[in-house]
Short mmCIF file of N, CA and C in Angstrom, two decimals:
data_model
loop_
_atom_site.label_atom_id
_atom_site.label_comp_id
_atom_site.label_asym_id
_atom_site.label_seq_id
_atom_site.Cartn_x
_atom_site.Cartn_y
_atom_site.Cartn_z
N MET S 1 -10.31 -14.10 20.59
CA MET S 1 -10.10 -13.52 19.72
C MET S 1 -11.34 -14.63 18.26
N SER S 2 -12.09 -13.88 17.67
CA SER S 2 -12.40 -14.60 16.51
C SER S 2 -11.32 -15.14 15.35
N SER S 3 -11.44 -16.11 14.23
CA SER S 3 -11.26 -16.34 13.42
C SER S 3 -10.83 -15.47 12.56
N ASP S 4 -11.87 -15.12 12.64
CA ASP S 4 -12.29 -13.84 11.40
C ASP S 4 -11.36 -13.09 12.02
N SER S 5 -11.06 -12.47 12.61
CA SER S 5 -10.25 -10.98 13.41
C SER S 5 -8.75 -11.57 12.71
N LEU S 6 -8.42 -12.82 13.50
CA LEU S 6 -7.22 -12.60 13.37
C LEU S 6 -6.55 -12.98 11.36
N ILE S 7 -7.63 -13.68 11.10
CA ILE S 7 -7.25 -13.83 9.20
C ILE S 7 -7.17 -12.20 9.08
N LYS S 8 -7.93 -11.48 9.15
CA LYS S 8 -7.75 -10.35 8.61
C LYS S 8 -6.82 -9.52 9.11
N MET S 9 -6.28 -9.64 10.35
CA MET S 9 -4.66 -9.23 10.88
C MET S 9 -3.41 -9.86 10.04
N ALA S 10 -3.29 -10.87 10.04
CA ALA S 10 -2.68 -11.63 9.39
C ALA S 10 -2.75 -10.93 8.24
N ASN S 11 -3.43 -11.08 7.00
CA ASN S 11 -3.17 -10.52 5.85
C ASN S 11 -2.82 -8.93 5.40
N GLN S 12 -3.54 -8.51 6.61
CA GLN S 12 -2.87 -6.96 6.27
C GLN S 12 -1.37 -6.83 6.88
N ILE S 13 -1.36 -7.59 7.41
CA ILE S 13 0.36 -7.74 8.09
C ILE S 13 1.08 -8.25 6.93
N ALA S 14 0.81 -9.26 6.09
CA ALA S 14 1.42 -9.44 4.60
C ALA S 14 0.99 -8.39 3.98
N GLN S 15 0.08 -8.18 3.59
CA GLN S 15 0.20 -7.10 2.49
C GLN S 15 0.98 -5.75 2.31
N TYR S 16 1.26 -5.98 3.96
CA TYR S 16 2.77 -4.40 4.02
C TYR S 16 3.78 -4.91 3.29
N PHE S 17 4.13 -6.19 3.84
CA PHE S 17 5.31 -6.79 3.87
C PHE S 17 5.80 -7.67 1.94
N ALA S 18 4.16 -7.82 1.48
CA ALA S 18 3.83 -7.53 0.21
C ALA S 18 4.78 -6.92 -0.29
N THR S 19 5.10 -5.59 -0.44
CA THR S 19 6.13 -4.40 -1.14
C THR S 19 7.18 -5.09 -0.75
N GLU S 20 7.58 -5.86 0.13
CA GLU S 20 9.14 -6.17 -0.18
C GLU S 20 9.54 -6.79 -1.18
N PRO S 21 10.77 -6.49 -2.37
CA PRO S 21 10.53 -7.71 -3.36
C PRO S 21 11.57 -8.30 -3.30
N ASP S 22 12.01 -8.45 -1.83
CA ASP S 22 13.05 -9.67 -1.74
C ASP S 22 11.74 -10.71 -0.67
N HIS S 23 11.98 -12.01 -1.21
CA HIS S 23 10.84 -13.17 -1.18
C HIS S 23 11.05 -13.44 0.47
N THR S 24 11.93 -13.60 0.57
CA THR S 24 12.89 -14.44 1.87
C THR S 24 12.34 -13.02 2.93
N LEU S 25 12.28 -12.21 2.44
CA LEU S 25 12.73 -10.76 3.86
C LEU S 25 11.04 -10.54 4.06
N ALA S 26 10.25 -10.82 2.89
CA ALA S 26 8.98 -10.61 3.23
C ALA S 26 8.39 -11.74 4.53
N VAL S 27 8.92 -13.04 3.72
CA VAL S 27 7.79 -14.23 4.50
C VAL S 27 8.61 -14.42 6.04
N ASN S 28 10.11 -13.86 6.31
CA ASN S 28 10.27 -13.56 7.61
C ASN S 28 10.09 -12.62 8.16
N GLY S 29 9.73 -11.58 7.37
CA GLY S 29 9.15 -10.43 7.96
C GLY S 29 7.60 -10.87 8.96
N VAL S 30 6.52 -11.44 8.01
CA VAL S 30 5.18 -11.80 8.62
C VAL S 30 5.16 -12.59 9.07
N ARG S 31 6.89 -13.41 9.59
CA ARG S 31 6.57 -13.82 10.54
C ARG S 31 7.21 -13.49 12.01
N GLN S 32 8.02 -12.87 11.71
CA GLN S 32 8.95 -12.37 12.94
C GLN S 32 7.42 -11.47 13.50
N HIS S 33 6.79 -10.48 12.84
CA HIS S 33 6.00 -10.00 13.40
C HIS S 33 4.87 -10.95 13.87
N ILE S 34 4.53 -11.60 13.51
CA ILE S 34 3.64 -12.75 14.43
C ILE S 34 4.21 -13.24 15.35
N LYS S 35 5.49 -13.59 15.76
CA LYS S 35 6.25 -13.79 16.55
C LYS S 35 6.67 -13.14 17.60
N SER S 36 6.22 -11.90 17.22
CA SER S 36 6.87 -10.69 18.12
C SER S 36 5.52 -10.01 19.00
N PHE S 37 4.34 -9.54 17.73
CA PHE S 37 3.31 -9.17 18.64
C PHE S 37 2.23 -10.30 18.97
N TRP S 38 2.07 -11.37 18.20
CA TRP S 38 0.72 -12.09 18.54
C TRP S 38 0.90 -12.70 20.20
N THR S 39 -0.16 -12.96 20.86
CA THR S 39 0.06 -13.57 22.10
C THR S 39 0.59 -15.88 21.19
N PRO S 40 1.15 -16.22 22.36
CA PRO S 40 1.04 -17.31 21.88
C PRO S 40 -0.04 -18.02 21.57
N GLY S 41 -1.60 -18.07 22.57
CA GLY S 41 -2.58 -18.67 21.71
C GLY S 41 -2.95 -17.79 20.19
N MET S 42 -3.09 -16.54 20.27
CA MET S 42 -3.43 -16.05 19.18
C MET S 42 -3.13 -16.53 17.75
N ARG S 43 -1.20 -16.86 18.10
CA ARG S 43 -0.53 -17.69 16.98
C ARG S 43 -1.66 -19.52 16.56
N ARG S 44 -1.50 -20.30 17.63
CA ARG S 44 -2.29 -21.24 17.81
C ARG S 44 -2.90 -21.24 17.12
N GLN S 45 -4.33 -20.92 17.07
CA GLN S 45 -6.09 -20.22 16.79
C GLN S 45 -5.82 -20.40 15.17
N LEU S 46 -4.87 -19.31 14.85
CA LEU S 46 -4.27 -19.25 13.28
C LEU S 46 -4.12 -20.23 12.83
N GLN S 47 -2.82 -20.62 13.31
CA GLN S 47 -1.99 -21.72 12.60
C GLN S 47 -3.26 -23.39 12.44
N ASP S 48 -3.68 -23.64 13.76
CA ASP S 48 -5.22 -24.10 13.95
C ASP S 48 -5.65 -24.30 13.21
N TRP S 49 -6.37 -23.01 12.70
CA TRP S 49 -7.71 -23.03 11.66
C TRP S 49 -6.91 -22.93 10.35
N GLN S 50 -5.82 -21.82 10.21
CA GLN S 50 -5.20 -22.43 9.16
C GLN S 50 -5.24 -24.28 8.29
N GLN S 51 -4.82 -25.16 9.30
CA GLN S 51 -4.54 -26.52 9.24
C GLN S 51 -6.04 -27.10 9.25
N MET S 52 -6.72 -26.64 9.29
CA MET S 52 -8.62 -26.92 9.18
C MET S 52 -8.52 -26.54 8.00
N HIS S 53 -7.81 -25.48 7.34
CA HIS S 53 -9.07 -24.79 6.46
C HIS S 53 -7.73 -24.34 5.05
N PRO S 54 -7.16 -25.40 5.05
CA PRO S 54 -5.80 -25.30 3.59
C PRO S 54 -6.12 -24.66 2.82
N GLY S 55 -4.98 -23.61 2.60
CA GLY S 55 -4.84 -22.45 1.56
C GLY S 55 -5.55 -21.48 1.39
N ALA S 56 -7.47 -21.62 2.40
CA ALA S 56 -8.14 -20.81 2.30
C ALA S 56 -7.97 -19.03 3.30
N VAL S 57 -7.98 -18.30 2.33
CA VAL S 57 -8.43 -16.75 2.32
C VAL S 57 -7.35 -16.35 3.01
N LEU S 58 -5.95 -17.28 3.48
CA LEU S 58 -5.13 -16.15 4.64
C LEU S 58 -4.03 -15.77 2.78
N HIS S 59 -3.64 -14.46 2.97
CA HIS S 59 -2.76 -14.40 1.92
C HIS S 59 -1.34 -15.59 1.62
N PRO S 60 -0.74 -15.44 0.87
CA PRO S 60 0.25 -16.48 0.36
C PRO S 60 1.79 -16.31 1.09
N LEU S 61 1.77 -15.13 1.57
CA LEU S 61 3.07 -14.70 2.51
C LEU S 61 2.51 -15.24 3.80
N VAL S 62 1.30 -15.24 4.27
CA VAL S 62 1.12 -15.88 5.70
C VAL S 62 1.27 -17.63 5.73
N LEU S 63 0.50 -18.08 4.64
CA LEU S 63 0.92 -19.37 4.28
C LEU S 63 1.97 -19.79 4.74
N GLU S 64 2.55 -18.71 3.95
CA GLU S 64 4.49 -19.41 4.28
C GLU S 64 4.96 -19.37 5.46
N ALA S 65 4.74 -18.09 6.19
CA ALA S 65 5.01 -17.69 7.17
C ALA S 65 5.04 -18.67 8.39
N LEU S 66 3.75 -19.72 7.99
CA LEU S 66 2.94 -20.44 9.37
C LEU S 66 3.45 -22.21 8.63
N THR S 67 4.05 -22.25 7.54
CA THR S 67 4.43 -23.33 7.56
C THR S 67 5.80 -23.85 7.27
N GLU S 68 6.33 -22.89 6.32
CA GLU S 68 7.89 -23.37 6.42
C GLU S 68 8.62 -22.81 7.96
N PRO S 69 9.55 -23.36 7.51
CA PRO S 69 10.82 -23.45 8.77
C PRO S 69 11.37 -21.82 8.77
N GLU S 70 11.49 -21.60 9.36
CA GLU S 70 12.62 -20.03 9.80
C GLU S 70 13.36 -19.93 8.99
N GLY S 71 13.65 -19.28 8.08
CA GLY S 71 14.60 -18.80 7.34
C GLY S 71 14.44 -20.23 5.93
N THR S 72 13.99 -20.63 5.36
CA THR S 72 14.21 -20.99 4.42
C THR S 72 13.81 -21.38 3.26
N THR S 73 12.82 -19.83 3.25
CA THR S 73 12.01 -19.25 1.99
C THR S 73 12.54 -19.15 1.17
#
């Protein structure tokens, strides 16, 4: 899958969870959705892309979900 498609999907997931008033629940929701519904290869590809392009075009909730250990946000 192309990185552009993964970025678009991750940002759409984050947009959905952005309506959650509790920031921790929103970040954990993004993290859990990606963990539950994406293949390991998709997750690895998104993480590799993010490491090569830190902070670029990913929704802040996605960035937090990728970079912070579960439950620490």
